Amino acid sequence: MQNIIRIYTDSDNAMQTRAHTIYGILGDDLALFTAIYPHIDAPWRAALLAAYNTAVAYPLDESSLIDIRVLTQDVNASVKQGMVALRRLDSHVEQVYAEGDINRKSFGQNLWEDARNNQLLMAKALLLAHAKANQNPWKAALLGDGYTQGEIDNLAIIAQNIQDKDLLQEEAKTNRPVTTQGRIMVNNTLYRMIVRLRICAEEVFIDNPAKLAQYRTTAPEAPTTTTVTVHIEDALGNPQADVNVTLLNAPMFGVHVTDANGNAVFQGNSMPDVLDIHCEKPPIPPVDSMDNAIIAGEENTIDIVMG
């Protein structure tokens, strides 16, 4: 699909609301318009309503972002669950195998550090750990130490959950540009109609500024403030304080430091709808969390596992 440029500056909802208001006002003023511009008649007004109905029936970008945000939080929760399960396994491995025993580090532990912040790598790490823990002699040794078959099976279950949720997340991200282009097209059509009416109104109400103001294409609004709370915990769920947090694709917000509850709060009216976040607290390896969808004008929370 050809890239469609958005020609209106308000949000979809604000522009649509304004168009519907103008449609109502035009009902009382239609004869005045028709007298000067014959094409602005009852059928044209009906076409304006049809364009409005088409626009509001199209999925709002906010709904797409909500879907992406929910899926992102869902998969991040499964990644955290996977890390807890791996640490549980490792606690038994350390009891069963002595320091220096080659079996002690044969459950894929070399992947775990990076897997904490990479959902697909976490799924891989869980599957490798499951494959090892589910076969003898390692299985018998772990069961003898109190590790259960249910815990072994859970490693694979969590891995499958992560893979399924990752697929849904990526599908939502992939489909969003297509949905966005279609939505912009129908909203551009509606916006062009109210712009045309505004141009005509300048002649119809040339001596009536108050009446002309009713046909403005944008309504005066206060800037929308968006709040983003970046919440950082370690793999065991403990809040991480004193982490330097930067919005990579919004550097104008500066560096914020997490408090004792692990929170760094960003606020502003020029927040991107998808955030790339960098977290740093030496000597812990830095963490980047990419493609975090947020909703403009709302309070958003992004959970990140670090350390």
Coordinates of C-alpha atoms in Angstrom, one line a residue:
M1 CA 0.0 0.0 0.0
Q2 CA 1.2 3.5 -0.8
N3 CA 2.2 5.5 2.2
I4 CA -0.7 7.8 3.1
I5 CA 0.1 11.1 4.8
R6 CA -2.1 12.3 7.6
I7 CA -3.4 15.7 6.7
Y8 CA -5.1 16.6 10.1
T9 CA -3.2 17.4 13.3
D10 CA -5.8 16.5 16.0
S11 CA -6.3 12.9 17.2
D12 CA -8.6 10.7 15.2
N13 CA -11.3 11.0 17.9
A14 CA -11.0 14.7 18.3
M15 CA -11.2 15.3 14.5
Q16 CA -14.2 13.0 14.2
T17 CA -16.0 14.7 17.1
R18 CA -15.4 18.1 15.5
A19 CA -16.8 16.9 12.1
H20 CA -19.9 15.5 13.8
T21 CA -20.4 18.8 15.6
I22 CA -20.1 20.7 12.3
Y23 CA -22.6 18.3 10.7
G24 CA -25.1 19.3 13.3
I25 CA -24.5 23.0 13.0
L26 CA -24.8 22.8 9.2
G27 CA -28.4 21.5 9.6
D28 CA -29.5 25.0 10.7
D29 CA -27.3 26.9 8.2
L30 CA -27.7 24.7 5.1
A31 CA -29.9 27.2 3.2
L32 CA -27.3 29.9 3.7
F33 CA -24.6 27.7 2.2
T34 CA -26.7 26.4 -0.7
A35 CA -27.6 30.0 -1.7
I36 CA -23.9 30.8 -2.4
Y37 CA -22.5 27.3 -3.0
P38 CA -25.3 25.1 -4.6
H39 CA -23.2 21.9 -4.2
I40 CA -23.4 22.3 -0.4
D41 CA -26.9 20.9 -0.2
A42 CA -28.8 18.1 1.6
P43 CA -27.1 15.3 -0.3
W44 CA -23.7 16.9 0.5
R45 CA -24.6 17.0 4.2
A46 CA -25.7 13.4 4.0
A47 CA -22.3 12.5 2.4
L48 CA -20.6 14.3 5.3
L49 CA -22.5 12.1 7.8
A50 CA -21.6 9.0 5.7
A51 CA -17.9 9.9 5.8
Y52 CA -18.2 10.4 9.5
N53 CA -19.8 7.0 10.1
T54 CA -17.1 5.4 8.0
A55 CA -14.4 7.0 9.9
V56 CA -15.7 6.2 13.4
A57 CA -16.4 2.6 12.3
Y58 CA -12.7 2.1 11.5
P59 CA -10.5 0.8 14.5
L60 CA -8.8 3.6 16.3
D61 CA -5.1 3.6 16.6
E62 CA -5.5 3.6 20.4
S63 CA -7.2 0.2 20.3
S64 CA -4.2 -1.2 18.3
L65 CA -1.8 0.3 20.8
I66 CA -3.7 -1.2 23.7
D67 CA -3.6 -4.6 22.1
I68 CA 0.2 -4.3 21.6
R69 CA 0.7 -3.0 25.1
V70 CA -1.3 -5.8 26.7
L71 CA 0.5 -8.5 24.6
T72 CA 3.9 -6.9 25.5
Q73 CA 3.1 -6.9 29.2
D74 CA 1.8 -10.5 28.9
V75 CA 4.9 -11.9 27.3
N76 CA 7.2 -9.9 29.7
A77 CA 5.3 -11.6 32.6
S78 CA 6.0 -15.0 31.1
V79 CA 9.7 -14.2 30.6
K80 CA 9.9 -13.2 34.3
Q81 CA 8.1 -16.5 35.2
G82 CA 10.6 -18.4 33.0
M83 CA 13.5 -16.8 34.9
V84 CA 12.1 -17.8 38.2
A85 CA 11.6 -21.4 37.0
L86 CA 15.2 -21.5 35.8
R87 CA 16.5 -20.3 39.1
R88 CA 14.4 -22.9 40.8
L89 CA 16.0 -25.6 38.7
D90 CA 19.4 -24.2 39.2
S91 CA 19.0 -24.3 43.0
H92 CA 18.4 -28.1 42.7
V93 CA 21.2 -28.6 40.2
E94 CA 23.7 -27.0 42.7
Q95 CA 22.5 -29.4 45.4
V96 CA 22.8 -32.5 43.2
Y97 CA 26.1 -31.7 41.5
A98 CA 29.3 -30.6 43.3
E99 CA 31.3 -27.5 42.3
G100 CA 33.4 -28.4 39.3
D101 CA 31.1 -31.2 38.1
I102 CA 30.6 -30.8 34.3
N103 CA 26.9 -31.6 34.8
R104 CA 26.4 -28.5 37.0
K105 CA 26.6 -26.1 34.1
S106 CA 25.1 -28.4 31.4
F107 CA 21.5 -27.1 31.6
G108 CA 22.0 -24.1 29.3
Q109 CA 22.9 -21.6 32.0
N110 CA 25.2 -19.8 29.6
L111 CA 22.0 -18.4 28.0
W112 CA 20.2 -17.3 31.1
E113 CA 21.8 -13.9 31.6
D114 CA 20.9 -12.7 28.1
A115 CA 17.5 -14.5 28.1
R116 CA 16.2 -12.3 30.9
N117 CA 15.6 -9.5 28.4
N118 CA 15.0 -11.5 25.2
Q119 CA 11.8 -13.4 25.0
L120 CA 12.7 -15.8 22.2
L121 CA 16.1 -16.5 23.9
M122 CA 14.2 -17.2 27.1
A123 CA 12.0 -19.7 25.3
K124 CA 15.1 -21.4 23.9
A125 CA 16.7 -21.5 27.3
L126 CA 13.6 -23.0 28.9
L127 CA 13.4 -25.7 26.2
L128 CA 17.0 -26.6 26.6
A129 CA 16.7 -26.8 30.3
H130 CA 13.6 -29.0 30.0
A131 CA 15.2 -31.4 27.5
K132 CA 18.1 -31.9 29.9
A133 CA 16.0 -32.1 33.1
N134 CA 13.5 -34.5 31.6
Q135 CA 16.0 -37.3 30.7
N136 CA 18.0 -39.6 32.9
P137 CA 20.3 -39.7 34.7
W138 CA 19.7 -36.0 35.3
K139 CA 16.0 -36.4 35.8
A140 CA 16.3 -39.1 38.4
A141 CA 18.9 -37.0 40.3
L142 CA 16.8 -33.9 40.3
L143 CA 13.6 -35.8 41.4
G144 CA 15.7 -37.4 44.2
D145 CA 16.5 -33.9 45.5
G146 CA 12.8 -32.9 45.6
Y147 CA 12.4 -31.3 42.2
T148 CA 9.1 -32.4 40.7
Q149 CA 7.9 -33.7 37.3
G150 CA 5.4 -30.8 37.3
E151 CA 8.3 -28.3 37.6
I152 CA 10.1 -30.1 34.8
D153 CA 7.0 -30.0 32.6
N154 CA 6.4 -26.3 33.5
L155 CA 9.7 -25.3 31.8
A156 CA 8.3 -26.4 28.4
I157 CA 4.9 -25.0 29.2
I158 CA 6.3 -21.5 29.9
A159 CA 8.5 -21.7 26.8
Q160 CA 5.4 -22.5 24.6
N161 CA 3.5 -19.6 26.3
I162 CA 6.3 -17.2 25.4
Q163 CA 6.5 -18.4 21.8
D164 CA 2.7 -18.1 21.4
K165 CA 2.5 -14.7 22.9
D166 CA 5.5 -13.5 20.9
L167 CA 3.8 -14.5 17.7
L168 CA 0.6 -12.6 18.7
Q169 CA 2.7 -9.6 19.7
E170 CA 4.6 -9.5 16.4
E171 CA 1.4 -10.0 14.4
A172 CA -0.2 -7.0 16.2
K173 CA 2.9 -4.9 15.4
T174 CA 2.9 -6.0 11.8
N175 CA -0.8 -5.4 11.2
R176 CA -0.8 -2.0 12.8
P177 CA 0.8 -0.1 9.9
V178 CA -1.8 -1.6 7.5
T179 CA -4.6 -0.6 9.8
T180 CA -3.1 2.8 10.3
Q181 CA -3.0 3.5 6.6
G182 CA -6.6 2.5 6.0
R183 CA -7.7 4.6 9.0
I184 CA -5.8 7.7 7.8
M185 CA -7.4 7.4 4.4
V186 CA -11.0 7.4 5.7
N187 CA -10.2 10.2 8.2
N188 CA -8.5 12.3 5.5
T189 CA -11.7 12.1 3.4
L190 CA -13.7 13.3 6.3
Y191 CA -11.3 16.1 7.1
R192 CA -11.2 17.3 3.5
M193 CA -15.0 17.7 3.7
I194 CA -14.9 19.9 6.8
V195 CA -12.0 21.9 5.4
R196 CA -14.1 22.5 2.3
L197 CA -17.0 23.6 4.4
R198 CA -14.7 25.9 6.4
I199 CA -13.5 27.6 3.2
C200 CA -17.2 28.1 2.1
A201 CA -18.1 29.4 5.6
E202 CA -15.5 32.2 5.2
E203 CA -17.7 33.6 2.5
V204 CA -21.1 32.7 4.0
F205 CA -20.3 34.3 7.3
I206 CA -17.9 37.0 6.2
D207 CA -19.4 39.5 8.6
N208 CA -20.0 37.1 11.4
P209 CA -16.8 36.0 13.1
A210 CA -18.6 34.3 15.9
K211 CA -20.6 32.1 13.5
L212 CA -17.5 31.5 11.4
A213 CA -15.7 30.2 14.5
Q214 CA -18.3 27.4 14.7
Y215 CA -16.8 25.9 11.5
R216 CA -13.2 25.8 12.6
T217 CA -11.7 22.4 11.7
T218 CA -9.9 22.0 15.0
A219 CA -11.2 22.6 18.5
P220 CA -8.9 24.4 20.9
E221 CA -7.6 21.9 23.4
A222 CA -5.0 21.8 26.2
P223 CA -1.9 19.7 25.4
T224 CA -2.3 16.0 26.2
T225 CA 0.0 14.9 29.0
T226 CA 1.2 11.4 28.9
T227 CA 2.7 9.6 31.9
V228 CA 5.1 6.7 31.5
T229 CA 6.3 4.8 34.6
V230 CA 9.3 2.5 33.9
H231 CA 9.2 -0.1 36.7
I232 CA 12.4 -2.2 37.1
E233 CA 12.7 -5.4 39.1
D234 CA 15.3 -8.2 39.2
A235 CA 14.4 -11.7 38.2
L236 CA 13.0 -12.5 41.7
G237 CA 10.7 -9.6 41.6
N238 CA 12.7 -7.2 43.8
P239 CA 12.5 -3.5 42.8
Q240 CA 15.7 -2.0 41.4
A241 CA 16.6 1.4 42.7
D242 CA 19.1 3.9 41.3
V243 CA 18.8 2.7 37.7
N244 CA 19.5 5.4 35.1
V245 CA 16.6 5.2 32.6
T246 CA 16.7 6.9 29.2
L247 CA 14.1 7.0 26.4
L248 CA 16.3 6.3 23.4
N249 CA 13.8 7.7 20.9
A250 CA 12.8 10.6 23.1
P251 CA 16.1 11.9 24.5
M252 CA 14.5 15.3 25.2
F253 CA 13.0 13.8 28.4
G254 CA 16.5 13.3 29.9
V255 CA 17.7 10.6 32.3
H256 CA 15.5 9.6 35.1
V257 CA 16.6 7.5 38.1
T258 CA 14.4 4.8 39.6
D259 CA 13.3 5.3 43.2
A260 CA 13.2 2.8 46.1
N261 CA 10.1 1.2 44.5
G262 CA 12.0 0.7 41.2
N263 CA 10.0 3.4 39.4
A264 CA 11.2 6.1 37.0
V265 CA 8.4 8.4 35.9
F266 CA 8.4 10.4 32.6
Q267 CA 5.7 13.0 31.7
G268 CA 5.2 15.1 28.7
N269 CA 2.9 16.0 25.8
S270 CA 5.3 15.0 23.0
M271 CA 5.8 11.3 23.9
P272 CA 6.2 8.8 21.0
D273 CA 3.5 6.1 20.8
V274 CA 6.2 3.4 21.0
L275 CA 9.2 3.8 23.3
D276 CA 12.7 2.3 23.2
I277 CA 14.2 2.3 26.7
H278 CA 17.8 2.0 28.0
C279 CA 18.5 1.0 31.6
E280 CA 21.9 1.2 33.2
K281 CA 23.2 0.5 36.7
P282 CA 26.8 -0.6 36.8
P283 CA 28.1 -3.2 37.5
I284 CA 24.8 -4.9 36.3
P285 CA 24.8 -5.3 32.5
P286 CA 22.7 -2.6 30.8
V287 CA 19.3 -3.5 29.4
D288 CA 17.5 -2.2 26.4
S289 CA 13.7 -2.7 26.1
M290 CA 12.4 -1.9 22.6
D291 CA 9.0 -1.3 21.0
N292 CA 7.0 -0.6 24.1
A293 CA 3.6 0.6 23.0
I294 CA 2.0 3.4 25.1
I295 CA -1.3 5.3 25.0
A296 CA -1.2 9.1 24.6
G297 CA -2.9 11.0 27.4
E298 CA -2.9 8.0 29.8
E299 CA -0.8 6.6 32.6
N300 CA 1.4 3.8 31.2
T301 CA 3.5 1.3 33.1
I302 CA 6.4 -0.6 31.4
D303 CA 7.9 -3.5 33.4
I304 CA 11.5 -4.4 32.8
V305 CA 13.6 -7.2 34.3
M306 CA 17.2 -6.2 35.2
G307 CA 19.7 -7.9 37.4

